[in-house]
mmCIF file of C-alpha atoms in Angstrom:
data_model
loop_
_atom_site.group_PDB
_atom_site.id
_atom_site.type_symbol
_atom_site.label_atom_id
_atom_site.label_comp_id
_atom_site.label_asym_id
_atom_site.label_seq_id
_atom_site.Cartn_x
_atom_site.Cartn_y
_atom_site.Cartn_z
ATOM 1 C CA MET A 1 -45.761 -2.310 11.260
ATOM 2 C CA CYS A 2 -46.432 -1.742 14.936
ATOM 3 C CA CYS A 3 -48.027 -4.308 17.278
ATOM 4 C CA LYS A 4 -50.196 -2.879 20.123
ATOM 5 C CA ALA A 5 -49.433 -5.433 22.774
ATOM 6 C CA ASP A 6 -49.321 -5.314 26.565
ATOM 7 C CA PHE A 7 -45.605 -4.610 26.880
ATOM 8 C CA LYS A 8 -45.691 -4.787 30.697
ATOM 9 C CA SER A 9 -46.891 -8.398 30.496
ATOM 10 C CA ILE A 10 -44.228 -9.098 27.812
ATOM 11 C CA ALA A 11 -41.518 -7.757 30.062
ATOM 12 C CA LYS A 12 -42.555 -10.177 32.802
ATOM 13 C CA CYS A 13 -42.158 -13.088 30.463
ATOM 14 C CA LYS A 14 -38.892 -15.126 30.509
ATOM 15 C CA LYS A 15 -38.625 -15.169 26.747
ATOM 16 C CA TRP A 16 -38.669 -12.537 24.044
ATOM 17 C CA LEU A 17 -41.492 -12.102 21.574
ATOM 18 C CA CYS A 18 -39.761 -12.947 18.264
ATOM 19 C CA VAL A 19 -40.992 -13.116 14.740
ATOM 20 C CA ALA A 20 -38.737 -14.772 12.135
ATOM 21 C CA VAL A 21 -39.283 -12.891 8.900
ATOM 22 C CA PHE A 22 -39.339 -14.853 5.734
ATOM 23 C CA ALA A 23 -36.620 -13.777 3.167
ATOM 24 C CA LEU A 24 -37.122 -14.262 -0.546
ATOM 25 C CA PHE A 25 -33.714 -14.898 -2.046
ATOM 26 C CA PHE A 26 -34.967 -16.102 -5.378
ATOM 27 C CA LYS A 27 -37.628 -13.963 -6.845
ATOM 28 C CA ASN A 28 -38.519 -16.122 -9.840
ATOM 29 C CA THR A 29 -39.043 -19.328 -7.892
ATOM 30 C CA ARG A 30 -40.613 -17.896 -4.808
ATOM 31 C CA ARG A 31 -42.639 -15.018 -6.153
ATOM 32 C CA ALA A 32 -45.854 -16.955 -5.683
ATOM 33 C CA ALA A 33 -45.251 -17.353 -2.007
ATOM 34 C CA TRP A 34 -45.188 -13.604 -1.364
ATOM 35 C CA PRO A 35 -48.978 -13.081 -1.154
ATOM 36 C CA VAL A 36 -49.195 -15.910 1.293
ATOM 37 C CA LEU A 37 -46.399 -14.468 3.354
ATOM 38 C CA GLN A 38 -47.964 -11.011 3.316
ATOM 39 C CA SER A 39 -51.292 -12.304 4.488
ATOM 40 C CA ARG A 40 -49.715 -14.290 7.305
ATOM 41 C CA CYS A 41 -47.660 -11.349 8.435
ATOM 42 C CA LYS A 42 -50.842 -9.239 8.702
ATOM 43 C CA ALA A 43 -52.601 -12.049 10.576
ATOM 44 C CA ILE A 44 -49.741 -12.646 12.996
ATOM 45 C CA LEU A 45 -48.949 -9.035 13.746
ATOM 46 C CA ALA A 46 -52.562 -8.099 14.282
ATOM 47 C CA PRO A 47 -53.442 -7.226 17.934
ATOM 48 C CA PRO A 48 -54.841 -10.291 19.676
ATOM 49 C CA GLN A 49 -58.423 -10.281 20.858
ATOM 50 C CA SER A 50 -57.578 -12.036 24.132
ATOM 51 C CA THR A 51 -54.439 -13.532 25.585
ATOM 52 C CA PRO A 52 -54.834 -17.034 26.943
ATOM 53 C CA LYS A 53 -53.564 -17.870 30.362
ATOM 54 C CA ASN A 54 -51.253 -20.651 31.258
ATOM 55 C CA THR A 55 -53.237 -23.199 33.309
ATOM 56 C CA LYS A 56 -50.167 -24.197 35.335
ATOM 57 C CA THR A 57 -48.676 -20.772 36.232
ATOM 58 C CA GLY A 58 -51.661 -18.539 35.753
ATOM 59 C CA ARG A 59 -49.581 -16.074 33.792
ATOM 60 C CA LYS A 60 -50.314 -14.691 30.411
ATOM 61 C CA SER A 61 -48.191 -16.678 27.919
ATOM 62 C CA VAL A 62 -46.652 -15.108 24.933
ATOM 63 C CA GLY A 63 -45.488 -17.599 22.388
ATOM 64 C CA PHE A 64 -43.027 -17.433 19.474
ATOM 65 C CA LEU A 65 -44.516 -16.647 16.075
ATOM 66 C CA ILE A 66 -42.522 -18.188 13.274
ATOM 67 C CA LEU A 67 -42.691 -17.782 9.547
ATOM 68 C CA ASN A 68 -40.930 -20.673 7.952
ATOM 69 C CA GLN A 69 -39.341 -20.639 4.541
ATOM 70 C CA ALA A 70 -42.265 -22.606 3.077
ATOM 71 C CA PRO A 71 -45.871 -21.472 3.074
ATOM 72 C CA LYS A 72 -46.814 -24.393 5.315
ATOM 73 C CA CYS A 73 -44.710 -25.556 8.300
ATOM 74 C CA THR A 74 -44.246 -29.291 8.297
ATOM 75 C CA ARG A 75 -40.958 -29.584 10.173
ATOM 76 C CA SER A 76 -40.749 -30.278 13.881
ATOM 77 C CA HIS A 77 -38.714 -27.749 15.770
ATOM 78 C CA ARG A 78 -36.008 -29.282 18.024
ATOM 79 C CA PHE A 79 -34.773 -25.841 18.905
ATOM 80 C CA PRO A 80 -36.404 -22.788 20.433
ATOM 81 C CA PRO A 81 -37.874 -20.849 17.468
ATOM 82 C CA HIS A 82 -35.657 -17.815 17.943
ATOM 83 C CA LYS A 83 -32.539 -20.118 17.992
ATOM 84 C CA HIS A 84 -33.557 -22.317 15.078
ATOM 85 C CA PRO A 85 -30.613 -22.579 12.645
ATOM 86 C CA GLU A 86 -32.874 -22.042 9.662
ATOM 87 C CA ASN A 87 -34.417 -18.811 11.037
ATOM 88 C CA GLY A 88 -31.915 -16.273 9.765
ATOM 89 C CA PHE A 89 -33.964 -13.113 10.361
ATOM 90 C CA VAL A 90 -35.615 -12.301 13.680
ATOM 91 C CA MET A 91 -37.865 -9.353 14.566
ATOM 92 C CA ARG A 92 -37.942 -8.452 18.242
ATOM 93 C CA PHE A 93 -40.361 -6.102 19.918
ATOM 94 C CA ALA A 94 -38.996 -4.061 22.813
ATOM 95 C CA GLY A 95 -41.042 -1.272 24.279
ATOM 96 C CA LYS A 96 -42.845 0.690 21.546
ATOM 97 C CA ASN A 97 -40.095 0.250 18.962
ATOM 98 C CA SER A 98 -39.123 -2.805 16.884
ATOM 99 C CA PHE A 99 -36.026 -3.557 14.986
ATOM 100 C CA LEU A 100 -34.901 -6.308 12.645
ATOM 101 C CA GLN A 101 -31.927 -8.257 13.958
ATOM 102 C CA VAL A 102 -30.041 -10.290 11.420
ATOM 103 C CA ARG A 103 -28.487 -13.417 12.807
ATOM 104 C CA SER A 104 -25.410 -13.644 10.631
ATOM 105 C CA SER A 105 -22.879 -15.425 12.727
ATOM 106 C CA HIS A 106 -22.062 -17.759 9.893
ATOM 107 C CA VAL A 107 -21.368 -14.760 7.638
ATOM 108 C CA LEU A 108 -18.957 -13.361 10.249
ATOM 109 C CA ILE A 109 -17.227 -16.714 10.594
ATOM 110 C CA LEU A 110 -16.817 -16.964 6.814
ATOM 111 C CA SER A 111 -15.485 -13.431 6.466
ATOM 112 C CA ALA A 112 -13.021 -14.106 9.249
ATOM 113 C CA LEU A 113 -11.870 -17.275 7.533
ATOM 114 C CA LEU A 114 -11.376 -15.311 4.260
ATOM 115 C CA GLN A 115 -9.306 -12.761 6.050
ATOM 116 C CA LEU A 116 -7.310 -15.247 8.046
ATOM 117 C CA PRO A 117 -4.487 -15.770 5.462
ATOM 118 C CA TRP A 118 -3.806 -12.010 5.238
ATOM 119 C CA ILE A 119 -3.967 -11.699 9.058
ATOM 120 C CA ILE A 120 -1.556 -14.575 9.537
ATOM 121 C CA GLY A 121 0.815 -13.146 6.886
ATOM 122 C CA PHE A 122 0.718 -9.669 8.428
ATOM 123 C CA LEU A 123 1.358 -10.994 11.937
ATOM 124 C CA ALA A 124 4.158 -13.474 10.859
ATOM 125 C CA PHE A 125 5.923 -11.440 8.173
ATOM 126 C CA SER A 126 5.297 -7.745 9.107
ATOM 127 C CA LEU A 127 4.341 -7.157 12.754
ATOM 128 C CA TYR A 128 6.515 -9.828 14.311
ATOM 129 C CA PRO A 129 9.689 -8.797 12.407
ATOM 130 C CA ILE A 130 9.080 -5.193 13.288
ATOM 131 C CA ILE A 131 8.759 -5.962 16.994
ATOM 132 C CA MET A 132 11.767 -8.259 17.009
ATOM 133 C CA SER A 133 13.948 -5.694 15.148
ATOM 134 C CA VAL A 134 13.360 -3.280 17.964
ATOM 135 C CA TYR A 135 14.512 -5.928 20.427
ATOM 136 C CA TYR A 136 17.488 -7.047 18.309
ATOM 137 C CA SER A 137 18.640 -3.412 17.917
ATOM 138 C CA LEU A 138 19.260 -3.473 21.737
ATOM 139 C CA THR A 139 21.161 -6.789 21.714
ATOM 140 C CA ASP A 140 24.328 -8.449 20.446
ATOM 141 C CA PHE A 141 22.937 -11.091 18.071
ATOM 142 C CA ASN A 142 24.606 -13.074 15.319
ATOM 143 C CA MET A 143 21.686 -15.464 14.412
ATOM 144 C CA PHE A 144 23.608 -18.491 15.761
ATOM 145 C CA GLN A 145 23.680 -17.628 19.488
ATOM 146 C CA THR A 146 21.193 -16.350 22.018
ATOM 147 C CA PRO A 147 20.799 -12.551 21.847
ATOM 148 C CA LYS A 148 22.645 -10.691 24.574
ATOM 149 C CA PHE A 149 21.143 -7.420 25.795
ATOM 150 C CA VAL A 150 23.544 -4.507 25.397
ATOM 151 C CA GLY A 151 21.238 -1.551 25.503
ATOM 152 C CA LEU A 152 22.103 1.332 23.218
ATOM 153 C CA GLU A 153 25.601 0.130 22.420
ATOM 154 C CA ASN A 154 24.692 -0.619 18.800
ATOM 155 C CA TYR A 155 23.494 2.922 18.264
ATOM 156 C CA SER A 156 26.524 4.512 19.957
ATOM 157 C CA ALA A 157 28.805 2.272 17.886
ATOM 158 C CA LEU A 158 27.068 3.388 14.679
ATOM 159 C CA PHE A 159 27.599 7.054 15.425
ATOM 160 C CA GLN A 160 31.344 6.318 15.870
ATOM 161 C CA ASP A 161 31.539 4.355 12.616
ATOM 162 C CA GLU A 162 33.107 6.131 9.626
ATOM 163 C CA LYS A 163 31.405 3.790 7.177
ATOM 164 C CA PHE A 164 28.059 4.724 8.641
ATOM 165 C CA TYR A 165 28.558 8.380 7.785
ATOM 166 C CA LYS A 166 30.006 7.444 4.371
ATOM 167 C CA SER A 167 26.979 5.320 3.513
ATOM 168 C CA LEU A 168 24.608 8.018 4.708
ATOM 169 C CA GLY A 169 26.439 10.631 2.562
ATOM 170 C CA ASN A 170 26.285 8.463 -0.540
ATOM 171 C CA THR A 171 22.572 7.862 0.104
ATOM 172 C CA LEU A 172 21.895 11.593 0.515
ATOM 173 C CA TYR A 173 23.810 12.209 -2.739
ATOM 174 C CA MET A 174 21.440 9.853 -4.636
ATOM 175 C CA THR A 175 18.391 11.315 -2.905
ATOM 176 C CA VAL A 176 19.240 14.971 -3.377
ATOM 177 C CA LEU A 177 20.472 14.655 -6.992
ATOM 178 C CA GLY A 178 18.759 11.540 -8.264
ATOM 179 C CA THR A 179 15.191 12.381 -7.187
ATOM 180 C CA PRO A 180 14.881 15.747 -8.937
ATOM 181 C CA LEU A 181 16.811 14.489 -11.932
ATOM 182 C CA CYS A 182 14.348 11.641 -12.446
ATOM 183 C CA LEU A 183 11.407 13.955 -11.871
ATOM 184 C CA VAL A 184 12.634 16.461 -14.447
ATOM 185 C CA ALA A 185 13.414 13.770 -17.053
ATOM 186 C CA GLY A 186 10.022 12.096 -16.538
ATOM 187 C CA LEU A 187 8.228 15.411 -16.799
ATOM 188 C CA LEU A 188 9.976 16.464 -19.985
ATOM 189 C CA LEU A 189 9.237 13.111 -21.593
ATOM 190 C CA ALA A 190 5.614 13.400 -20.528
ATOM 191 C CA VAL A 191 5.351 16.912 -22.094
ATOM 192 C CA LEU A 192 6.852 15.630 -25.360
ATOM 193 C CA LEU A 193 4.630 12.584 -25.466
ATOM 194 C CA ASN A 194 1.502 14.724 -24.740
ATOM 195 C CA GLN A 195 1.705 16.325 -28.159
ATOM 196 C CA LYS A 196 -0.782 15.405 -30.875
ATOM 197 C CA VAL A 197 1.300 13.723 -33.525
ATOM 198 C CA ARG A 198 0.892 10.561 -35.513
ATOM 199 C CA ALA A 199 1.942 7.177 -33.983
ATOM 200 C CA MET A 200 2.124 8.682 -30.471
ATOM 201 C CA PRO A 201 1.038 5.481 -28.794
ATOM 202 C CA ILE A 202 4.029 3.721 -30.284
ATOM 203 C CA PHE A 203 6.419 6.343 -28.909
ATOM 204 C CA ARG A 204 4.836 6.217 -25.504
ATOM 205 C CA THR A 205 5.259 2.406 -25.486
ATOM 206 C CA PHE A 206 8.919 2.672 -26.388
ATOM 207 C CA PHE A 207 9.670 5.145 -23.601
ATOM 208 C CA TYR A 208 7.685 3.108 -21.065
ATOM 209 C CA LEU A 209 9.153 -0.278 -21.751
ATOM 210 C CA PRO A 210 12.466 0.285 -19.781
ATOM 211 C CA SER A 211 10.483 0.784 -16.598
ATOM 212 C CA ILE A 212 8.924 -2.740 -16.783
ATOM 213 C CA VAL A 213 12.258 -4.494 -17.324
ATOM 214 C CA PRO A 214 13.333 -6.243 -14.065
ATOM 215 C CA LEU A 215 15.831 -4.170 -12.145
ATOM 216 C CA VAL A 216 18.459 -6.842 -12.061
ATOM 217 C CA ALA A 217 18.271 -7.386 -15.833
ATOM 218 C CA SER A 218 18.478 -3.644 -16.528
ATOM 219 C CA SER A 219 21.414 -3.222 -14.152
ATOM 220 C CA MET A 220 23.335 -6.063 -15.884
ATOM 221 C CA LEU A 221 22.610 -4.425 -19.223
ATOM 222 C CA TRP A 222 23.995 -1.084 -18.000
ATOM 223 C CA LEU A 223 27.047 -2.760 -16.591
ATOM 224 C CA TRP A 224 27.802 -3.896 -20.117
ATOM 225 C CA ILE A 225 27.111 -0.456 -21.584
ATOM 226 C CA LEU A 226 29.303 1.299 -18.928
ATOM 227 C CA ASN A 227 32.179 -1.195 -19.224
ATOM 228 C CA PRO A 228 35.398 0.878 -19.666
ATOM 229 C CA GLN A 229 36.957 -1.557 -22.130
ATOM 230 C CA TYR A 230 34.193 -2.696 -24.452
ATOM 231 C CA GLY A 231 31.175 -0.754 -23.305
ATOM 232 C CA LEU A 232 28.890 0.913 -25.795
ATOM 233 C CA LEU A 233 29.022 4.352 -24.086
ATOM 234 C CA ASN A 234 32.784 4.578 -24.066
ATOM 235 C CA ASN A 235 32.910 3.486 -27.743
ATOM 236 C CA ILE A 236 30.586 6.309 -28.646
ATOM 237 C CA LEU A 237 32.680 8.780 -26.618
ATOM 238 C CA GLN A 238 35.807 7.560 -28.298
ATOM 239 C CA LYS A 239 34.421 8.092 -31.757
ATOM 240 C CA LEU A 240 33.416 11.610 -30.743
ATOM 241 C CA GLY A 241 36.904 12.265 -29.404
ATOM 242 C CA LEU A 242 35.797 12.783 -25.895
ATOM 243 C CA TYR A 243 37.176 11.440 -22.603
ATOM 244 C CA GLN A 244 36.248 7.893 -21.753
ATOM 245 C CA PRO A 245 35.917 7.594 -17.932
ATOM 246 C CA ASN A 246 36.064 4.356 -15.986
ATOM 247 C CA TRP A 247 32.498 4.247 -14.911
ATOM 248 C CA LEU A 248 32.754 1.208 -12.652
ATOM 249 C CA THR A 249 35.931 1.710 -10.653
ATOM 250 C CA ASP A 250 36.659 5.466 -10.683
ATOM 251 C CA PRO A 251 35.046 6.987 -7.521
ATOM 252 C CA ARG A 252 34.431 10.166 -9.408
ATOM 253 C CA PHE A 253 32.138 8.471 -11.926
ATOM 254 C CA THR A 254 30.492 5.569 -10.046
ATOM 255 C CA LYS A 255 27.578 7.574 -8.693
ATOM 256 C CA PRO A 256 27.041 9.576 -11.946
ATOM 257 C CA ALA A 257 26.821 6.189 -13.697
ATOM 258 C CA LEU A 258 24.063 5.221 -11.279
ATOM 259 C CA LEU A 259 22.278 8.485 -11.999
ATOM 260 C CA ILE A 260 22.362 7.645 -15.767
ATOM 261 C CA MET A 261 20.923 4.259 -15.034
ATOM 262 C CA GLY A 262 18.102 5.850 -13.003
ATOM 263 C CA VAL A 263 17.205 8.322 -15.730
ATOM 264 C CA TRP A 264 16.851 5.440 -18.173
ATOM 265 C CA GLY A 265 14.042 3.902 -16.119
ATOM 266 C CA VAL A 266 11.722 6.935 -15.632
ATOM 267 C CA GLY A 267 8.956 5.371 -17.599
ATOM 268 C CA SER A 268 6.697 4.910 -14.540
ATOM 269 C CA ILE A 269 7.229 8.555 -13.556
ATOM 270 C CA MET A 270 6.504 9.641 -17.142
ATOM 271 C CA ILE A 271 3.192 7.748 -17.326
ATOM 272 C CA ILE A 272 1.870 9.409 -14.158
ATOM 273 C CA PHE A 273 2.899 12.849 -15.378
ATOM 274 C CA LEU A 274 1.261 12.155 -18.717
ATOM 275 C CA ALA A 275 -2.025 11.260 -17.011
ATOM 276 C CA ALA A 276 -1.779 14.438 -14.919
ATOM 277 C CA LEU A 277 -1.125 16.589 -17.965
ATOM 278 C CA GLN A 278 -4.184 15.278 -19.728
ATOM 279 C CA ASP A 279 -6.273 16.192 -16.694
ATOM 280 C CA VAL A 280 -5.378 19.914 -16.840
ATOM 281 C CA PRO A 281 -8.361 21.818 -18.345
ATOM 282 C CA ARG A 282 -7.745 22.999 -21.875
ATOM 283 C CA THR A 283 -9.775 26.116 -21.220
ATOM 284 C CA LEU A 284 -7.005 27.532 -19.035
ATOM 285 C CA TYR A 285 -4.525 27.224 -21.995
ATOM 286 C CA GLU A 286 -7.006 28.852 -24.331
ATOM 287 C CA ALA A 287 -7.633 31.724 -21.913
ATOM 288 C CA ALA A 288 -3.871 32.231 -21.496
ATOM 289 C CA GLU A 289 -3.294 32.242 -25.265
ATOM 290 C CA ILE A 290 -5.979 34.962 -25.616
ATOM 291 C CA ASP A 291 -4.190 36.972 -22.875
ATOM 292 C CA GLY A 292 -0.939 36.723 -24.806
ATOM 293 C CA ALA A 293 0.921 34.219 -22.583
ATOM 294 C CA ASN A 294 3.710 32.370 -24.409
ATOM 295 C CA ALA A 295 4.395 28.614 -24.092
ATOM 296 C CA LEU A 296 6.968 29.094 -21.287
ATOM 297 C CA LYS A 297 4.571 31.148 -19.149
ATOM 298 C CA ARG A 298 1.758 28.659 -19.752
ATOM 299 C CA PHE A 299 4.016 25.858 -18.600
ATOM 300 C CA PHE A 300 5.089 27.521 -15.346
ATOM 301 C CA TYR A 301 1.735 29.168 -14.466
ATOM 302 C CA ILE A 302 -0.783 26.575 -15.665
ATOM 303 C CA THR A 303 0.913 23.216 -16.250
ATOM 304 C CA LEU A 304 3.081 23.009 -13.174
ATOM 305 C CA PRO A 305 0.329 24.105 -10.707
ATOM 306 C CA GLY A 306 -2.088 21.793 -12.460
ATOM 307 C CA ILE A 307 0.110 18.735 -12.007
ATOM 308 C CA SER A 308 1.527 19.727 -8.663
ATOM 309 C CA PRO A 309 -0.306 16.861 -6.827
ATOM 310 C CA ALA A 310 1.404 14.349 -9.154
ATOM 311 C CA ILE A 311 4.782 16.085 -8.625
ATOM 312 C CA PHE A 312 4.264 15.881 -4.856
ATOM 313 C CA PHE A 313 3.446 12.165 -5.058
ATOM 314 C CA GLN A 314 6.466 11.416 -7.195
ATOM 315 C CA LEU A 315 8.732 13.412 -4.899
ATOM 316 C CA ILE A 316 7.679 11.495 -1.885
ATOM 317 C CA MET A 317 8.035 8.116 -3.609
ATOM 318 C CA GLY A 318 11.410 9.078 -5.037
ATOM 319 C CA ILE A 319 12.772 10.174 -1.653
ATOM 320 C CA ILE A 320 11.677 6.916 -0.019
ATOM 321 C CA ASN A 321 13.031 4.705 -2.860
ATOM 322 C CA ASN A 322 16.394 6.491 -2.998
ATOM 323 C CA PHE A 323 16.907 6.241 0.721
ATOM 324 C CA GLN A 324 16.634 2.458 0.147
ATOM 325 C CA TYR A 325 19.003 2.416 -2.867
ATOM 326 C CA PHE A 326 20.549 -1.032 -3.050
ATOM 327 C CA THR A 327 20.259 -3.265 -6.129
ATOM 328 C CA GLN A 328 22.279 -1.317 -8.739
ATOM 329 C CA ALA A 329 25.155 -0.600 -6.344
ATOM 330 C CA TYR A 330 25.191 -4.224 -5.105
ATOM 331 C CA LEU A 331 25.511 -5.567 -8.698
ATOM 332 C CA MET A 332 28.034 -2.951 -9.706
ATOM 333 C CA ILE A 333 30.275 -3.782 -6.765
ATOM 334 C CA GLY A 334 30.120 -7.509 -7.557
ATOM 335 C CA SER A 335 31.003 -6.871 -11.144
ATOM 336 C CA SER A 336 33.799 -4.311 -10.640
ATOM 337 C CA THR A 337 35.604 -6.084 -7.787
ATOM 338 C CA GLY A 338 35.531 -9.516 -9.324
ATOM 339 C CA GLY A 339 34.835 -11.093 -5.994
ATOM 340 C CA GLY A 340 31.207 -12.003 -6.654
ATOM 341 C CA LEU A 341 28.116 -10.810 -4.956
ATOM 342 C CA ASN A 342 29.088 -11.942 -1.455
ATOM 343 C CA VAL A 343 32.137 -9.640 -1.204
ATOM 344 C CA VAL A 344 32.087 -7.118 1.674
ATOM 345 C CA SER A 345 33.030 -3.943 -0.222
ATOM 346 C CA GLY A 346 31.774 -0.506 -0.879
ATOM 347 C CA GLY A 347 33.344 -0.134 -4.289
ATOM 348 C CA ALA A 348 36.194 2.189 -5.156
ATOM 349 C CA GLU A 349 36.891 4.256 -1.969
ATOM 350 C CA ASN A 350 33.534 3.224 -0.708
ATOM 351 C CA SER A 351 31.869 5.398 -3.330
ATOM 352 C CA LEU A 352 29.175 2.810 -3.810
ATOM 353 C CA LEU A 353 28.613 2.056 -0.098
ATOM 354 C CA PHE A 354 24.944 3.104 0.291
ATOM 355 C CA TYR A 355 23.019 2.876 3.493
ATOM 356 C CA ALA A 356 20.857 -0.139 2.549
ATOM 357 C CA LEU A 357 23.973 -1.915 1.213
ATOM 358 C CA TYR A 358 25.875 -1.336 4.430
ATOM 359 C CA LEU A 359 22.939 -2.620 6.425
ATOM 360 C CA TYR A 360 22.792 -5.690 4.289
ATOM 361 C CA GLN A 361 26.533 -6.314 4.743
ATOM 362 C CA ASN A 362 26.230 -6.023 8.554
ATOM 363 C CA ALA A 363 23.242 -8.374 8.649
ATOM 364 C CA PHE A 364 24.134 -11.139 6.182
ATOM 365 C CA ASN A 365 27.868 -10.919 5.655
ATOM 366 C CA LEU A 366 29.131 -9.930 9.063
ATOM 367 C CA PHE A 367 26.120 -11.447 10.966
ATOM 368 C CA LYS A 368 25.765 -8.395 13.175
ATOM 369 C CA MET A 369 21.990 -8.458 13.346
ATOM 370 C CA GLY A 370 21.828 -6.064 16.304
ATOM 371 C CA LYS A 371 23.811 -3.401 14.457
ATOM 372 C CA ALA A 372 21.764 -3.904 11.283
ATOM 373 C CA SER A 373 18.470 -3.614 13.226
ATOM 374 C CA ALA A 374 19.717 -0.394 14.754
ATOM 375 C CA MET A 375 20.573 0.914 11.266
ATOM 376 C CA ALA A 376 17.121 0.025 10.056
ATOM 377 C CA TRP A 377 15.424 2.049 12.776
ATOM 378 C CA ILE A 378 17.717 4.987 12.195
ATOM 379 C CA LEU A 379 16.815 4.885 8.491
ATOM 380 C CA PHE A 380 13.125 4.762 9.479
ATOM 381 C CA VAL A 381 13.477 7.860 11.619
ATOM 382 C CA VAL A 382 15.416 9.764 8.965
ATOM 383 C CA VAL A 383 12.907 8.898 6.206
ATOM 384 C CA ALA A 384 9.995 9.764 8.464
ATOM 385 C CA VAL A 385 11.461 13.162 9.373
ATOM 386 C CA VAL A 386 12.270 14.046 5.732
ATOM 387 C CA THR A 387 8.866 12.903 4.531
ATOM 388 C CA ALA A 388 7.206 14.956 7.258
ATOM 389 C CA VAL A 389 9.132 18.059 6.318
ATOM 390 C CA VAL A 390 8.077 17.643 2.653
ATOM 391 C CA PHE A 391 4.468 17.205 3.754
ATOM 392 C CA LYS A 392 4.701 20.442 5.691
ATOM 393 C CA THR A 393 5.775 22.305 2.559
ATOM 394 C CA GLN A 394 2.967 21.094 0.306
ATOM 395 C CA ASP A 395 0.591 23.930 1.352
ATOM 396 C CA ARG A 396 2.954 26.363 -0.304
ATOM 397 C CA TRP A 397 3.251 24.868 -3.771
ATOM 398 C CA VAL A 398 0.721 22.013 -4.145
ATOM 399 C CA SER A 399 -2.683 23.079 -5.534
ATOM 400 C CA TYR A 400 -5.566 20.639 -5.820
ATOM 401 C CA GLY A 401 -8.414 20.967 -8.215
ATOM 402 C CA GLU A 402 -11.071 21.914 -5.666
ATOM 403 C CA GLU A 403 -9.010 24.684 -4.155
#
């Protein structure tokens, strides 16, 4: 609706020409007021026949046209009409165009208040620790004294530390072997559980349950299973006449024991692969069967390309998680050494000294917060580089549905 007014005279005025538009929030209770509102809008926005002059100034006066929330205005305005707290919607005329400006400052304040807990938590528990860890990595800090700036000495000391390289090697072992092993185990379980047999939901539930068991509880369970004296696994190997290794203290078998523990909890990987398998079009399998492709070819040429986005996602998540491998090794060291959970040890010949565990020991056992912060940033750089390399390779083997 356009108002043909003398815009030059409006521009000379000190105030804007504003029309507060009535908003019907409740249709049932205020539906009867709509015809009254419509007629008033037409009457107000109609071009005036003559514009009265102000007797004091001699200028043409342009007043404020207000539509209140009731058909009749009975309240006295103590505010300028365009600033009245009850006029939420204002129509301004500027030049030949008009627009509806919504005064919603109270909505902005309310949204800011609702976001305030998350903002405070992010600033206090995420952004501030990140910034301070950069600073602490350049200082000598033990949490009890004032940090002393030492520059890059923490980084140079790490590159001369044998345990640093040992922990990095153990972590790479779990990343290089543990990640593909868990992916293969989860994929095989998903393929088996994707078959159409009776009671399949029950089997899926049984295989998924281990992944929802808390990590500490499942680790303690496996420490009992892997116990060399009364463990369930060695008892089975003894009855089969096989060698019973010392899973907890022999450096040759400590990391394979952790790999076994990891394969047991592939339920979350399995469920994602199962969803991806059910998303592969059945028409592709039918066409391949007509062309004479066997099950193995259908798996490698249809199934794997069809679920490659899920494989890529699980690969990235597996790499990041294994670079932060901590809980299982921490509990295994505390159980095997007999010194409790606060002992500073890496297991037999430091075979269980993973990077995150060595970082934890420097920070909370040895109180070398500067060195631990430097280790954290080195880990961040390593994980970022490895993840970037994997992302670069996705164009060669990851195929999405729209491509």
